[in-house]
Amino acid sequence: MVTKDLSLSPLNSAPHTMVQPWYVKGKTFGLLWVTLLLLICGGVATLFARVPIHAQGTAVILDGRTLPQYGHNGPVLVAFLPPETLRDLHAGRSLVYELDKNRPLQGATISAVQTELLNAGAAEKQFNLSAGTGLALLPESAVVIAHPELPRDVSLESVLKRTMRVKVEVGTRRAGAFVPLLNRLFDEN
């Protein structure tokens, strides 16, 4: 008597058909490939997106009436940045500063850039800064001037000669330049 072992194959299937899960059949399989293709294209496109580069420094808000050379009667923000950023600073670029730790960052636009580096002593004389301001300057600094809009609940007297952190946009770079193995392909220097 000859017997056939039926335990390894399903009862109602043909001898050579493969059983597939539901997500590999028909339209779903095509949609998975389209999704994968979109993710790959999106990732490659992201590598070419431009990301802003910021330089960080210190700033002080002064009364524009004490600095007639800048022609502004309201608050004047004077930012001191690292000297290597001087060639990348231009009027019209954006900067952000922090009035208080509990407030959101405030924004302003650069209205003037000092063409030469200033040392700490010259900066104190030019901007009428006293030694008690608490402004820690580099031996030489690039200086930018902005005219910030203060929030309504903040008076000029309350922030006068207050030292704060500032970030200034000094350029952009492609996002691919930040990826370790791909950075040589996106180097713009």
XYZ file of N, CA and C in Angstrom, residues 46-150:
315
model
N 16.959 66.288 -0.176
C 17.300 66.941 1.081
C 18.791 67.245 1.159
N 19.613 66.416 0.579
C 21.058 66.669 0.589
C 21.425 67.973 -0.109
N 20.593 68.426 -1.048
C 20.874 69.654 -1.788
C 20.204 70.884 -1.186
N 19.424 70.729 -0.137
C 18.772 71.868 0.514
C 19.819 72.737 1.210
N 19.589 74.035 1.230
C 20.523 74.964 1.869
C 20.115 75.181 3.323
N 21.129 75.161 4.208
C 20.931 75.333 5.645
C 21.681 76.594 6.069
N 21.052 77.495 6.844
C 21.771 78.705 7.263
C 22.863 78.396 8.283
N 23.961 79.141 8.199
C 25.086 79.034 9.124
C 25.086 80.292 9.973
N 25.193 80.135 11.284
C 25.161 81.277 12.205
C 26.480 81.420 12.955
N 26.831 82.674 13.237
C 27.959 82.977 14.113
C 27.375 83.513 15.415
N 27.958 83.119 16.518
C 27.433 83.528 17.817
C 28.382 84.531 18.457
N 27.808 85.529 19.115
C 28.599 86.541 19.794
C 27.813 87.160 20.927
N 28.281 88.307 21.392
C 27.588 89.037 22.452
C 27.113 90.368 21.883
N 26.094 90.902 22.504
C 25.520 92.163 22.037
C 25.076 92.991 23.233
N 24.886 94.250 22.969
C 24.386 95.176 23.984
C 23.399 96.120 23.286
N 22.332 96.482 23.986
C 21.359 97.429 23.446
C 21.676 98.808 24.017
N 21.790 99.781 23.108
C 22.110 101.148 23.500
C 21.006 102.083 23.029
N 20.994 103.274 23.594
C 20.038 104.298 23.189
C 20.584 104.987 21.944
N 19.812 105.011 20.874
C 20.241 105.608 19.624
C 20.507 107.101 19.724
N 19.919 107.795 20.700
C 20.160 109.235 20.854
C 21.577 109.529 21.316
N 22.234 108.547 21.964
C 23.616 108.749 22.396
C 24.616 108.386 21.304
N 24.131 107.834 20.208
C 24.981 107.460 19.072
C 24.451 108.138 17.803
N 24.658 109.457 17.655
C 24.058 110.162 16.508
C 24.596 109.706 15.156
N 25.768 109.068 15.114
C 26.338 108.645 13.838
C 25.522 107.544 13.162
N 24.611 106.905 13.890
C 23.807 105.834 13.297
C 22.394 106.289 12.944
N 22.067 107.547 13.228
C 20.818 108.149 12.776
C 19.558 107.431 13.186
N 19.485 106.995 14.423
C 18.300 106.281 14.889
C 18.022 106.712 16.326
N 16.787 107.082 16.611
C 16.438 107.558 17.955
C 15.970 106.452 18.884
N 15.698 105.300 18.376
C 15.223 104.186 19.194
C 16.373 103.334 19.686
N 16.073 102.085 20.017
C 17.132 101.185 20.487
C 18.081 100.798 19.352
N 19.354 100.675 19.691
C 20.378 100.245 18.746
C 21.056 99.029 19.347
N 21.087 97.940 18.610
C 21.749 96.728 19.067
C 23.137 96.688 18.427
N 24.155 96.617 19.265
C 25.535 96.528 18.794
C 26.017 95.123 19.125
N 26.355 94.345 18.094
C 26.775 92.956 18.281
C 28.263 92.828 17.985
N 28.959 92.102 18.847
C 30.387 91.842 18.714
C 30.571 90.363 18.401
N 31.140 90.091 17.223
C 31.251 88.725 16.714
C 32.718 88.350 16.499
N 33.007 87.064 16.346
C 34.392 86.648 16.085
C 34.947 87.326 14.832
N 36.236 87.661 14.825
C 36.813 88.413 13.700
C 36.759 87.691 12.360
N 36.768 86.377 12.356
C 36.752 85.643 11.076
C 35.420 85.751 10.347
N 34.401 86.291 10.986
C 33.093 86.433 10.342
C 32.942 87.750 9.595
N 33.910 88.648 9.690
C 33.779 89.982 9.095
C 33.501 89.922 7.598
N 34.172 89.043 6.869
C 33.977 88.986 5.413
C 32.601 88.450 5.023
N 31.919 87.770 5.935
C 30.600 87.199 5.627
C 29.443 88.057 6.127
N 29.720 89.156 6.795
C 28.668 90.009 7.345
C 28.263 91.063 6.321
N 26.960 91.206 6.126
C 26.436 92.179 5.167
C 25.171 92.800 5.732
N 24.928 94.052 5.380
C 23.677 94.706 5.768
C 22.520 93.958 5.119
N 21.459 93.791 5.858
C 20.281 93.082 5.372
C 20.182 91.647 5.853
N 21.260 91.091 6.374
C 21.201 89.728 6.924
C 20.452 89.757 8.248
N 19.952 88.605 8.644
C 19.156 88.538 9.877
C 20.022 88.175 11.072
N 19.556 88.585 12.223
C 20.170 88.185 13.481
C 19.063 87.948 14.490
N 19.343 87.098 15.461
C 18.402 86.837 16.547
C 19.125 87.047 17.865
N 18.380 87.527 18.850
C 18.957 87.788 20.166
C 17.962 87.387 21.238
N 18.479 87.199 22.420
C 17.672 86.720 23.537
C 17.616 87.802 24.603
N 16.448 88.440 24.763
C 16.297 89.455 25.807
C 16.316 88.829 27.195
N 15.500 87.817 27.385
C 15.415 87.087 28.654
C 15.337 85.601 28.352
N 15.684 84.811 29.336
C 15.599 83.363 29.156
C 14.156 82.894 29.034
N 13.209 83.646 29.589
C 11.804 83.246 29.572
C 11.057 83.762 28.349
N 11.715 84.535 27.502
C 11.072 85.097 26.315
C 11.573 84.371 25.064
N 10.758 84.356 24.026
C 11.249 83.772 22.771
C 12.321 84.675 22.166
N 13.083 84.108 21.248
C 14.128 84.877 20.577
C 13.508 86.014 19.772
N 14.170 87.153 19.771
C 13.728 88.316 19.013
C 14.585 88.405 17.753
N 14.051 88.941 16.702
C 14.786 89.057 15.450
C 14.988 90.504 15.050
N 16.018 90.751 14.268
C 16.306 92.077 13.723
C 17.086 91.886 12.432
N 17.258 92.973 11.706
C 18.016 92.960 10.464
C 19.230 93.853 10.630
N 20.359 93.404 10.141
C 21.591 94.187 10.241
C 21.451 95.425 9.362
N 21.691 96.606 9.948
C 21.606 97.843 9.178
C 22.986 98.379 8.804
N 24.022 98.033 9.568
C 25.372 98.508 9.256
C 26.397 97.504 9.771
N 27.519 97.448 9.080
C 28.631 96.586 9.467
C 29.876 97.456 9.523
N 30.591 97.418 10.645
C 31.868 98.136 10.733
C 32.853 97.459 9.789
N 33.536 98.226 8.976
C 34.422 97.644 7.963
C 35.735 97.142 8.547
N 36.101 97.585 9.739
C 37.353 97.174 10.358
C 37.061 96.486 11.686
N 37.980 95.640 12.113
C 37.858 95.004 13.420
C 38.090 96.044 14.511
N 37.381 95.903 15.613
C 37.523 96.818 16.746
C 38.090 96.061 17.930
N 39.036 96.671 18.626
C 39.506 96.047 19.865
C 38.612 96.507 21.005
N 38.767 95.916 22.164
C 37.857 96.165 23.286
C 37.885 97.634 23.719
N 39.079 98.242 23.794
C 39.177 99.641 24.221
C 38.500 100.595 23.262
N 38.708 100.394 21.963
C 38.078 101.257 20.955
C 36.563 101.084 20.954
N 36.087 99.881 21.180
C 34.645 99.637 21.220
C 34.015 100.348 22.408
N 34.677 100.311 23.567
C 34.148 101.005 24.745
C 34.054 102.494 24.501
N 35.040 103.091 23.838
C 35.006 104.528 23.548
C 33.953 104.868 22.509
N 33.911 104.111 21.420
C 33.010 104.429 20.317
C 31.542 104.297 20.714
N 31.219 103.321 21.545
C 29.820 103.069 21.885
C 29.470 103.501 23.309
N 30.338 104.258 23.951
C 30.094 104.771 25.304
C 29.775 103.657 26.295
N 30.549 102.597 26.246
C 30.340 101.474 27.145
C 31.194 101.677 28.387
N 30.604 101.429 29.529
C 31.366 101.528 30.769
C 31.911 100.156 31.134
N 32.875 100.153 32.018
C 33.459 98.873 32.433
C 32.446 98.006 33.171
N 31.426 98.583 33.781
C 30.417 97.832 34.528
C 29.345 97.216 33.664
N 29.469 97.344 32.355
C 28.460 96.769 31.463
C 28.456 95.256 31.527
N 29.596 94.669 31.811
C 29.683 93.211 31.875
C 29.838 92.572 30.527
N 30.273 93.346 29.537
C 30.426 92.854 28.181
C 31.819 92.273 28.018
N 31.903 90.974 27.857
C 33.186 90.306 27.683
C 33.499 90.278 26.189
N 34.460 91.108 25.773
C 34.797 91.213 24.357
C 36.044 90.415 24.038
N 36.108 89.969 22.802
C 37.324 89.348 22.301
C 38.374 90.439 22.118
N 39.659 90.080 22.000
C 40.669 91.109 21.759
C 40.340 91.962 20.530
N 39.828 91.350 19.485
C 39.320 92.064 18.319
C 37.994 91.442 17.935
N 37.059 92.294 17.516
C 35.720 91.808 17.182
C 35.223 92.460 15.906
N 34.423 91.712 15.179
C 33.649 92.280 14.076
C 32.389 92.863 14.696
N 31.987 94.045 14.240
C 30.865 94.742 14.864
C 29.767 94.965 13.840
N 28.530 94.611 14.225
C 27.358 94.892 13.395
C 26.364 95.702 14.215
N 25.600 96.518 13.509
C 24.596 97.378 14.122
C 23.229 96.973 13.587
N 22.256 96.898 14.482
C 20.880 96.601 14.084
C 19.948 97.495 14.886
N 18.763 97.696 14.346
C 17.746 98.493 15.028
C 16.585 97.564 15.397
N 16.626 96.995 16.603
C 15.609 95.995 16.970
C 14.273 96.626 17.322
N 13.235 95.863 17.119
C 11.902 96.235 17.589
C 11.694 95.536 18.923
N 11.590 96.310 19.977
C 11.388 95.717 21.301
C 9.931 95.311 21.471
